[in-house]
Coordinates of C-alpha atoms in Angstrom, one line a residue:
Chain A
M24 CA 78.2 2.5 107.7
Q25 CA 79.3 1.6 104.2
N26 CA 75.9 2.5 102.9
K27 CA 76.2 5.9 104.5
D28 CA 79.5 6.5 102.8
I29 CA 78.0 5.6 99.4
K30 CA 75.2 8.0 100.0
R31 CA 77.6 10.8 100.9
L32 CA 79.8 10.1 97.9
S33 CA 76.8 10.1 95.5
L34 CA 75.6 13.3 97.0
I35 CA 79.0 14.9 96.5
L36 CA 79.1 13.6 92.9
L37 CA 75.6 15.0 92.2
F38 CA 76.5 18.3 93.9
A39 CA 79.7 18.8 91.9
P40 CA 78.2 19.6 88.5
F41 CA 75.6 21.9 90.1
A42 CA 78.3 23.7 92.1
L43 CA 80.6 24.1 89.2
W44 CA 77.8 25.5 87.1
I45 CA 76.6 28.0 89.6
L46 CA 80.0 29.0 90.9
L47 CA 81.9 29.3 87.6
L48 CA 79.1 30.6 85.3
I49 CA 76.9 32.6 87.5
M50 CA 78.5 33.7 90.8
L51 CA 82.1 34.3 89.8
P52 CA 81.2 36.2 86.6
H53 CA 78.8 38.4 88.5
I54 CA 81.4 39.1 91.2
G55 CA 83.9 39.9 88.4
M56 CA 81.4 42.3 86.9
V57 CA 80.9 44.1 90.2
V58 CA 84.7 44.4 90.6
L59 CA 85.1 45.7 87.1
S60 CA 82.3 48.2 87.4
L61 CA 84.1 49.7 90.4
K62 CA 87.3 50.3 88.5
E63 CA 88.2 53.7 87.1
K64 CA 90.6 54.1 84.3
M65 CA 93.3 56.6 85.4
A66 CA 95.7 56.0 82.6
P67 CA 96.3 53.1 80.2
R68 CA 96.6 50.0 82.3
V69 CA 96.3 52.0 85.5
Y70 CA 93.1 51.6 87.5
E71 CA 91.7 52.8 90.8
Y72 CA 88.7 51.7 92.7
S73 CA 85.9 54.2 92.8
F74 CA 82.2 54.8 92.0
A75 CA 83.1 56.9 89.0
N76 CA 81.2 54.7 86.5
Y77 CA 78.1 54.9 88.6
L78 CA 78.5 58.6 89.0
E79 CA 78.8 59.0 85.3
F80 CA 75.4 57.2 85.0
L81 CA 73.9 59.6 87.5
N82 CA 75.4 62.7 85.9
E83 CA 74.3 61.9 82.4
P84 CA 70.5 62.2 82.2
I85 CA 70.5 60.3 78.9
Y86 CA 71.7 57.2 80.7
W87 CA 69.2 57.1 83.5
N88 CA 66.4 58.4 81.3
T89 CA 67.1 55.3 79.1
L90 CA 66.9 53.0 82.1
L91 CA 63.7 54.6 83.4
R92 CA 62.2 54.5 79.9
T93 CA 63.2 50.8 79.5
G94 CA 61.7 50.0 82.9
S95 CA 58.4 51.9 82.3
M96 CA 57.9 50.5 78.8
S97 CA 58.7 47.0 80.1
L98 CA 56.0 47.4 82.8
L99 CA 53.6 48.7 80.2
V100 CA 54.3 45.7 77.9
T101 CA 53.9 43.3 80.9
A102 CA 50.5 44.8 81.8
L103 CA 49.4 44.7 78.1
A104 CA 50.6 41.1 77.8
L105 CA 48.6 40.2 80.9
L106 CA 45.4 42.0 79.7
I107 CA 45.6 40.5 76.2
G108 CA 46.9 37.1 77.2
F109 CA 44.6 36.3 80.2
P110 CA 41.4 35.9 78.2
I111 CA 43.3 33.8 75.7
A112 CA 44.7 31.5 78.4
Y113 CA 41.3 31.3 80.0
Y114 CA 39.7 30.3 76.7
I115 CA 42.3 27.6 76.1
A116 CA 42.1 26.2 79.6
K117 CA 38.4 26.5 80.4
I118 CA 36.2 27.1 77.4
A119 CA 37.7 25.4 74.3
G120 CA 36.7 21.7 73.8
P121 CA 39.4 19.1 74.7
R122 CA 40.5 18.7 71.1
A123 CA 40.6 22.4 70.3
R124 CA 42.5 23.0 73.5
G125 CA 45.5 20.9 72.4
G126 CA 45.5 22.5 69.0
L127 CA 45.3 26.1 70.3
F128 CA 48.0 25.4 72.9
L129 CA 50.3 24.0 70.2
L130 CA 49.6 27.1 68.0
C131 CA 50.7 29.2 71.0
L132 CA 53.9 27.1 71.4
I133 CA 55.1 27.2 67.9
P134 CA 55.9 30.9 67.7
L135 CA 57.7 30.5 71.1
W136 CA 60.4 28.5 69.4
V137 CA 60.9 30.9 66.5
S138 CA 63.7 33.3 67.2
D139 CA 63.2 36.9 68.2
L140 CA 65.1 37.9 65.1
I141 CA 62.6 36.3 62.8
R142 CA 59.6 37.6 64.7
S143 CA 61.0 41.2 64.6
F144 CA 61.9 40.7 60.9
G145 CA 58.2 39.7 60.3
W146 CA 57.0 42.8 62.0
I147 CA 59.4 44.9 59.9
L148 CA 57.9 43.4 56.7
L149 CA 54.4 44.2 58.0
L150 CA 54.9 47.6 59.4
R151 CA 57.4 49.5 57.2
E152 CA 56.6 52.0 54.6
T153 CA 56.8 49.5 51.7
G154 CA 55.4 46.8 53.9
V155 CA 52.2 44.8 53.9
I156 CA 49.9 46.9 56.1
S157 CA 50.8 50.1 54.3
N158 CA 50.2 48.5 50.9
V159 CA 46.9 47.0 52.1
L160 CA 45.7 50.5 53.3
L161 CA 46.8 52.0 50.0
W162 CA 44.9 49.3 48.0
A163 CA 41.8 49.7 50.1
G164 CA 41.9 53.5 49.5
L165 CA 42.2 54.3 53.2
T166 CA 45.3 56.4 52.6
S167 CA 46.7 58.1 49.6
Q168 CA 50.4 57.5 50.3
P169 CA 52.5 54.9 52.0
V170 CA 52.5 55.0 55.8
E171 CA 55.6 54.4 57.9
F172 CA 54.6 52.4 61.0
L173 CA 58.1 51.5 62.1
Y174 CA 60.7 53.3 64.2
N175 CA 58.5 54.6 66.9
D176 CA 57.4 53.5 70.4
V177 CA 54.2 51.9 69.3
A178 CA 56.1 49.6 66.9
V179 CA 58.4 48.7 69.8
I180 CA 55.5 48.0 72.1
I181 CA 53.7 45.9 69.5
G182 CA 56.9 43.9 68.8
L183 CA 57.6 43.4 72.5
V184 CA 54.1 42.3 73.4
Y185 CA 54.3 39.9 70.5
T186 CA 57.6 38.5 71.7
V187 CA 56.7 38.0 75.3
I188 CA 53.0 37.3 75.4
L189 CA 53.5 33.5 75.0
F190 CA 55.6 33.5 78.1
M191 CA 52.6 35.0 79.8
I192 CA 50.0 32.6 78.3
V193 CA 51.8 29.3 78.8
P194 CA 52.1 29.5 82.6
L195 CA 48.6 30.9 82.8
V196 CA 47.2 28.0 80.9
S197 CA 49.0 25.5 83.1
T198 CA 47.7 27.1 86.3
L199 CA 44.2 27.6 85.1
D200 CA 44.2 24.0 83.8
G201 CA 44.6 22.8 87.4
M202 CA 41.6 24.7 88.6
D203 CA 38.5 22.7 89.3
N204 CA 35.5 23.9 87.2
S205 CA 33.2 23.2 90.1
M206 CA 34.8 26.1 92.0
I207 CA 33.6 28.5 89.3
E208 CA 30.1 26.9 89.4
A209 CA 30.0 27.2 93.1
G210 CA 30.8 30.9 92.7
Y211 CA 27.8 31.3 90.4
N212 CA 25.5 29.2 92.5
L213 CA 26.3 31.4 95.5
G214 CA 25.0 34.3 93.5
G215 CA 28.2 35.9 92.2
N216 CA 28.2 37.5 88.7
G217 CA 30.9 37.0 86.1
F218 CA 33.0 39.8 87.5
T219 CA 32.8 38.7 91.2
V220 CA 33.7 35.1 90.2
L221 CA 36.7 36.4 88.2
R222 CA 37.9 38.7 91.0
R223 CA 37.2 36.4 94.0
I224 CA 37.9 33.0 92.6
I225 CA 39.7 32.8 89.3
L226 CA 42.3 35.5 89.8
P227 CA 43.4 34.4 93.3
Y228 CA 43.7 30.9 92.1
A229 CA 45.7 31.9 89.0
M230 CA 48.0 34.2 91.0
P231 CA 51.1 32.0 90.9
G232 CA 50.7 31.7 87.1
I233 CA 50.1 35.5 86.8
V234 CA 53.2 36.3 88.8
A235 CA 55.3 33.8 87.0
G236 CA 54.2 35.2 83.7
C237 CA 54.7 38.8 84.7
I238 CA 58.2 38.1 86.1
V239 CA 59.5 36.3 83.0
T240 CA 57.8 38.8 80.7
F241 CA 59.2 41.9 82.5
M242 CA 62.6 40.4 82.6
L243 CA 62.6 39.5 78.9
C244 CA 61.4 43.0 77.9
A245 CA 63.9 44.9 80.0
G246 CA 66.7 42.6 78.8
S247 CA 65.7 42.4 75.2
Y248 CA 67.9 43.9 72.5
L249 CA 66.7 42.9 69.1
T250 CA 63.1 44.0 69.1
P251 CA 63.7 47.6 70.3
V252 CA 66.7 48.1 68.1
L253 CA 65.1 46.6 64.9
L254 CA 61.7 48.1 65.4
G255 CA 62.6 51.3 67.2
G256 CA 65.4 52.3 64.8
K257 CA 68.4 54.4 65.8
N258 CA 66.6 56.2 68.6
S259 CA 65.0 53.3 70.3
S260 CA 67.2 54.1 73.3
W261 CA 66.9 50.8 75.1
F262 CA 69.2 50.2 78.0
T263 CA 70.6 47.0 76.6
E264 CA 71.7 49.1 73.6
Q265 CA 73.6 51.4 75.9
I266 CA 75.4 48.4 77.4
Y267 CA 76.2 47.1 74.0
N268 CA 77.5 50.6 73.0
Q269 CA 79.7 50.8 76.1
F270 CA 81.1 47.3 75.6
I271 CA 81.5 46.9 71.8
T272 CA 81.4 50.4 70.3
R273 CA 83.3 52.4 72.9
F274 CA 85.2 49.6 74.4
N275 CA 84.5 51.0 77.8
W276 CA 84.1 47.7 79.7
E277 CA 84.2 49.4 83.1
G278 CA 81.3 51.6 82.2
G279 CA 79.4 48.7 80.5
A280 CA 79.8 46.5 83.6
A281 CA 78.4 49.3 85.8
F282 CA 75.4 49.6 83.4
G283 CA 75.0 45.9 83.5
M284 CA 74.9 45.9 87.3
L285 CA 72.4 48.7 87.2
L286 CA 70.1 46.8 84.9
L287 CA 70.5 43.7 87.0
L288 CA 69.7 45.6 90.2
F289 CA 66.8 47.2 88.6
T290 CA 65.1 44.1 87.2
S291 CA 65.9 42.2 90.5
L292 CA 64.2 45.0 92.5
V293 CA 61.1 45.0 90.3
I294 CA 60.9 41.2 90.5
W295 CA 61.4 41.3 94.3
L296 CA 58.7 43.9 94.7
G297 CA 56.4 41.9 92.5
L298 CA 56.9 38.8 94.6
K299 CA 56.5 40.7 97.9
L300 CA 53.3 42.5 96.8
S301 CA 51.7 39.3 95.5
G302 CA 52.9 37.2 98.4
Q303 CA 54.5 34.6 96.1
T304 CA 58.0 33.2 96.0
L305 CA 60.4 32.5 93.1
A306 CA 60.2 28.7 93.8
N307 CA 56.4 28.5 93.6
T308 CA 56.0 30.7 90.5
V309 CA 58.9 30.5 88.0
A310 CA 60.1 27.1 89.0
R311 CA 56.7 25.5 88.8
S312 CA 56.8 24.7 85.1
Chain B
M26 CA 32.9 32.1 83.7
L27 CA 31.6 33.9 80.7
A28 CA 30.6 30.8 78.8
R29 CA 28.3 29.5 81.3
K30 CA 25.8 32.1 82.2
K31 CA 26.1 34.9 79.7
P32 CA 24.0 35.0 76.5
S33 CA 25.8 33.8 73.4
P34 CA 26.6 37.2 71.8
V35 CA 29.3 37.7 74.5
L36 CA 30.7 34.2 73.7
T37 CA 30.7 35.1 70.0
G38 CA 32.6 38.3 70.7
Y39 CA 35.0 36.3 72.9
R40 CA 35.6 33.8 70.1
L41 CA 36.2 36.6 67.6
Y42 CA 38.8 38.0 70.0
V43 CA 40.5 34.7 70.2
V44 CA 40.5 34.4 66.4
A45 CA 41.9 38.0 66.1
F46 CA 44.6 37.0 68.6
F47 CA 45.7 34.1 66.6
I48 CA 45.8 36.2 63.4
F49 CA 48.1 38.6 65.3
L50 CA 50.2 35.6 66.4
A51 CA 50.5 34.3 62.8
A52 CA 50.8 37.5 60.8
P53 CA 54.6 38.3 61.2
L54 CA 55.5 34.6 60.9
V55 CA 53.5 34.2 57.7
S56 CA 54.9 37.4 56.2
A57 CA 58.5 36.3 57.1
G58 CA 57.8 33.0 55.4
V59 CA 55.8 34.0 52.4
F60 CA 58.2 36.5 50.9
A61 CA 60.8 33.8 50.6
F62 CA 58.8 32.7 47.5
N63 CA 58.4 36.2 46.0
D64 CA 60.3 36.6 42.7
S65 CA 61.6 40.0 43.7
L66 CA 64.8 41.5 45.1
F67 CA 63.1 43.0 48.1
P68 CA 61.0 41.3 50.7
A69 CA 58.0 43.5 50.0
L70 CA 54.9 43.8 48.0
P71 CA 54.0 43.8 45.1
W72 CA 53.9 40.0 44.5
Q73 CA 56.1 39.2 41.5
G74 CA 55.3 35.6 41.1
F75 CA 56.4 32.4 42.8
T76 CA 60.0 31.3 42.8
L77 CA 62.3 28.9 44.7
D78 CA 65.4 30.9 43.7
W79 CA 65.9 32.3 47.2
F80 CA 66.6 28.7 48.3
F81 CA 68.3 27.1 45.3
S82 CA 69.6 29.7 42.9
D83 CA 73.4 29.8 42.7
T84 CA 73.9 33.1 40.9
E85 CA 73.9 36.7 42.2
P86 CA 71.9 38.8 42.7
K87 CA 69.5 36.1 43.8
L88 CA 71.9 33.9 45.6
G89 CA 69.8 31.2 47.3
M90 CA 70.4 30.3 50.9
F91 CA 71.8 26.8 50.1
H92 CA 74.5 28.5 48.1
D93 CA 75.3 31.3 50.4
R94 CA 78.5 30.2 52.2
R95 CA 78.2 32.6 55.2
L96 CA 74.6 31.7 55.9
L97 CA 75.4 28.0 55.7
Q98 CA 78.4 28.4 57.9
G99 CA 76.2 30.2 60.4
L100 CA 73.8 27.4 60.3
Y101 CA 76.6 24.9 60.9
Y102 CA 78.0 26.8 63.9
S103 CA 74.5 27.2 65.4
F104 CA 74.0 23.5 65.0
V105 CA 77.4 22.6 66.6
I106 CA 76.7 25.0 69.5
A107 CA 73.2 23.8 70.1
V108 CA 74.3 20.1 70.1
F109 CA 76.9 20.8 72.8
V110 CA 74.6 23.0 74.8
S111 CA 71.8 20.4 74.8
L112 CA 74.1 17.5 75.7
L113 CA 75.8 19.4 78.6
S114 CA 72.6 21.0 79.9
V115 CA 70.7 17.7 79.9
F116 CA 73.5 16.0 81.7
V117 CA 73.7 18.7 84.4
G118 CA 69.9 19.0 84.4
T119 CA 69.7 15.2 85.2
T120 CA 72.2 15.4 88.0
N121 CA 70.4 18.4 89.4
A122 CA 67.1 16.6 89.3
F123 CA 68.6 13.7 91.4
L124 CA 70.3 16.2 93.7
F125 CA 67.1 18.1 94.5
V126 CA 64.6 15.3 94.4
R127 CA 66.6 12.6 96.2
G128 CA 69.4 14.4 98.0
E129 CA 69.1 15.7 101.6
F130 CA 71.6 18.3 102.5
P131 CA 71.7 21.6 104.5
G132 CA 70.7 24.7 102.6
K133 CA 68.7 22.7 100.0
N134 CA 66.1 25.4 99.6
F135 CA 68.7 28.1 99.1
F136 CA 70.5 26.1 96.5
Y137 CA 67.2 25.4 94.7
I138 CA 66.6 29.1 94.4
M139 CA 70.1 29.5 93.1
M140 CA 69.3 26.9 90.4
V141 CA 66.3 29.0 89.3
V142 CA 68.0 32.4 89.4
P143 CA 69.8 32.2 86.0
L144 CA 66.3 32.2 84.4
V145 CA 65.6 35.7 85.7
I146 CA 68.9 37.2 84.8
P147 CA 68.7 39.2 81.5
G148 CA 70.6 37.3 78.8
V149 CA 72.7 40.4 78.0
I150 CA 74.1 40.4 81.5
L151 CA 74.9 36.7 81.5
G152 CA 76.8 37.4 78.3
I153 CA 78.9 40.3 79.5
S154 CA 79.6 38.8 82.9
I155 CA 81.0 35.6 81.4
L156 CA 82.9 37.7 78.8
V157 CA 84.5 39.8 81.6
L158 CA 85.5 36.8 83.7
A159 CA 86.9 34.9 80.8
S160 CA 88.9 37.8 79.5
D161 CA 90.2 38.7 83.0
T162 CA 91.4 35.1 83.5
A163 CA 93.0 35.0 80.1
N164 CA 94.7 38.4 80.6
Y165 CA 95.9 37.3 84.0
M166 CA 97.4 34.1 82.7
E167 CA 99.0 35.9 79.8
N168 CA 100.6 38.6 82.0
R169 CA 101.6 36.4 84.9
F170 CA 102.6 33.1 83.2
D171 CA 102.9 34.2 79.6
L172 CA 100.3 31.7 78.7
E173 CA 98.0 32.5 75.8
L174 CA 94.7 30.7 76.5
E175 CA 92.9 31.2 73.2
F176 CA 89.8 29.3 74.3
L177 CA 88.9 32.0 76.9
R178 CA 88.6 34.6 74.1
P179 CA 85.2 35.1 72.5
G180 CA 84.4 32.1 70.4
I181 CA 82.4 28.9 70.3
L182 CA 83.4 27.7 73.7
L183 CA 82.3 30.9 75.4
V184 CA 79.0 30.9 73.4
V185 CA 78.4 27.3 74.6
L186 CA 79.1 28.2 78.2
G187 CA 77.0 31.4 78.1
Q188 CA 74.0 29.6 76.7
F189 CA 74.6 26.6 79.0
S190 CA 74.5 28.9 82.0
F191 CA 70.8 29.6 81.7
I192 CA 69.5 26.7 79.6
T193 CA 70.5 24.3 82.4
T194 CA 67.8 25.8 84.6
I195 CA 65.2 25.0 82.0
T196 CA 66.4 21.4 81.5
S197 CA 66.7 20.9 85.3
L198 CA 63.1 22.0 85.9
V199 CA 61.7 19.8 83.2
I200 CA 63.6 16.7 84.4
T201 CA 63.0 17.4 88.1
A202 CA 59.2 17.6 87.4
R203 CA 59.4 14.1 85.8
L204 CA 61.6 12.6 88.6
K205 CA 59.1 13.8 91.2
K206 CA 56.5 11.6 89.7
F207 CA 58.6 8.5 90.0
D208 CA 57.2 5.7 92.1
A209 CA 60.0 4.8 94.5
S210 CA 58.5 1.3 95.1
M211 CA 59.7 0.3 91.6
E212 CA 63.3 0.9 92.7
E213 CA 62.7 -0.9 96.0
A214 CA 61.3 -3.9 94.2
A215 CA 64.4 -4.1 92.0
F216 CA 66.7 -3.8 95.0
N217 CA 64.7 -6.6 96.7
L218 CA 65.3 -8.7 93.7
G219 CA 69.0 -8.3 94.2
A220 CA 69.8 -5.6 91.6
T221 CA 72.8 -3.3 92.1
R222 CA 72.4 0.5 92.3
A223 CA 74.0 1.0 88.9
R224 CA 71.7 -1.6 87.4
V225 CA 68.6 -0.1 88.9
L226 CA 69.6 3.3 87.6
R227 CA 70.3 2.0 84.1
T228 CA 67.3 -0.3 83.7
I229 CA 64.5 1.5 85.7
T230 CA 65.1 5.1 86.7
L231 CA 66.8 6.4 83.6
P232 CA 64.3 4.8 81.2
F233 CA 61.6 6.4 83.2
L234 CA 63.3 9.8 82.8
R235 CA 64.1 9.3 79.1
P236 CA 61.1 11.2 77.6
A237 CA 61.8 14.2 79.9
M238 CA 65.5 14.1 79.0
I239 CA 64.7 14.0 75.3
A240 CA 62.1 16.7 75.6
A241 CA 64.5 18.9 77.6
G242 CA 67.2 18.3 75.1
I243 CA 65.0 19.4 72.3
V244 CA 64.0 22.5 74.2
A245 CA 67.6 23.3 75.0
F246 CA 68.5 22.8 71.3
L247 CA 65.8 25.2 70.2
V248 CA 66.5 27.9 72.8
S249 CA 70.2 27.7 72.0
F250 CA 69.5 27.9 68.3
E251 CA 67.5 31.1 68.6
N252 CA 69.5 32.8 71.3
F253 CA 70.8 36.2 70.5
N254 CA 71.3 38.3 73.6
T255 CA 73.8 36.1 75.4
T256 CA 75.6 35.1 72.2
L257 CA 76.0 38.7 71.0
F258 CA 78.8 39.4 73.5
L259 CA 80.6 36.0 73.4
V260 CA 80.8 35.5 69.7
G261 CA 84.1 35.3 68.0
S262 CA 84.8 34.8 64.3
E263 CA 82.6 31.7 64.2
A264 CA 79.2 33.5 64.2
P265 CA 76.1 31.4 64.6
L266 CA 73.1 32.0 62.3
T267 CA 71.2 34.5 64.4
I268 CA 74.3 36.8 64.5
T269 CA 75.0 36.3 60.8
M270 CA 71.4 37.2 60.0
Y271 CA 71.4 40.2 62.2
D272 CA 74.6 41.5 60.7
R273 CA 73.1 41.2 57.3
M274 CA 69.9 42.8 58.3
A275 CA 71.6 45.7 60.0
K276 CA 74.4 46.3 57.5
V277 CA 73.3 45.1 54.0
G278 CA 69.6 45.4 54.4
S279 CA 67.2 42.5 54.1
T280 CA 66.8 40.5 50.9
P281 CA 64.4 37.6 50.5
V282 CA 67.2 35.2 51.2
L283 CA 66.6 36.0 54.9
N284 CA 63.0 35.1 54.4
A285 CA 64.2 31.8 53.0
V286 CA 66.3 31.1 56.1
S287 CA 63.4 32.2 58.3
F288 CA 61.2 29.8 56.5
V289 CA 63.6 26.9 57.0
L290 CA 64.1 27.7 60.6
M291 CA 60.4 28.0 61.3
V292 CA 59.7 24.6 59.7
G293 CA 62.6 23.1 61.5
S294 CA 61.7 24.4 65.0
G295 CA 58.0 23.7 64.4
L296 CA 58.8 20.1 63.7
L297 CA 61.2 19.8 66.7
A298 CA 58.6 21.5 69.0
L299 CA 55.9 19.1 67.7
L300 CA 58.3 16.2 68.4
S301 CA 58.9 17.3 72.0
V302 CA 55.2 17.8 72.6
L303 CA 54.5 14.2 71.3
I304 CA 57.2 12.8 73.5
Q305 CA 55.8 14.7 76.5
R306 CA 52.3 13.4 75.7
D307 CA 53.6 9.8 75.5
K308 CA 54.8 10.4 79.1
S309 CA 51.4 11.2 80.5
A310 CA 49.9 8.2 78.7
Q311 CA 52.2 5.8 80.5

């Protein structure tokens, strides 16, 4: 009996920090945001509950265009990151020798810990009119005057792919690492060619890693602020920028909260769809690391 | 798949692709670092010669980072914030690990998903939601009880809480993975030898978890140090380094002193990341 009490007490003690964290920092703030987003300012300090903030979003094409643009570009970046990253992850996990493997993986990890700001800053130095690439092209005689590569969608996409691709590669490497090489050999012995083996054996096996990578990558893209703003310039029109404008520039917290909810609903929807379509769950993909 | 059966030109092409990828990975970091040593007022070509002025010079216009008060202050605030975030998140991460590995309670799966969720909420939204709740609470207390709760206004505490809210998921996952590998018979043996619960925890279980706790702490420190999205909305007058650097980049335009800071940060986080990898590796050797 006493033993049971101790067990219960320790369970409560362990549950307390978890509950405080989730309740005070995740659940209550989000409920607060929903409530705020439903408030409409009638006069100073006078509010009424309505869907006005959401209606404003619907009535102003620039707002929902930005959200759609953010979403579609994030999907494109996710797809690119998967296409570019998968062969790299496969190389690290399956082809490189044991020593090279550790080294390459470490090389992948180091940029992961360098802040977004510095990575975007590096791209600015490379891509701008007076930057490295423009200068190299001039020097090589490939162009006669400096070229501006910054402040367009391509620059934003390059920067975003760069920022998120490691979050794709790392889960892929750890999933592919766990795959037995003999499975691949069996595929070949049964007469499959490289493509069949990839499609029928490797990809299904790597699915949890692929889904985990895609979820995190998509979420990071859609929620990123620095890369689009710094590389896309004044007209990057990223949705997080709209949220920032509502909150900090226009001091319209009600509108900003509504925009925040919309972004959250949108990313959740895409993540949910991704999980449903691939038959995975959040716990066996993102939480595996 | 490709390596085994295909002729070697394909493999060579594959290798070249891998090399090209790593050049892509290194290029912006190298350029952010190298211009710190360029003796020019702009972080751009042409190369004007090697200098350490952007680190150590104490005169304008080439004020080095170690004499730039605002940058140093940013560095200090980032450090303080990161220390608090890692201590807190490792503590809660450890209790979470015990809760989910050892505990049996109704709705465990649901709560486990709740623990993972903060990782898939965009950082900007975590920032604004915490800002909204804190301000609402502060306003309510002020209007109702005439209490001015300064700590609920944007500032260091809110930044720490905002970062803690999602970094705890990361530390929980790292420490949970380690605790799952624990061999329960070790604890049982200690109990059989008459040890108390507290003593078993202190001498057996926690030492086993220590490498994961340290690694999780380092990861938390690094993630906190580089965080921008959540911090942006919660920052008060004590701006951490990323915010200070962003302000300067957006308002003043970049000078090589930002490259010098980038260089120092890259070296610092590289070393810490290396340390955490070594600690993690130690773990698998045991």
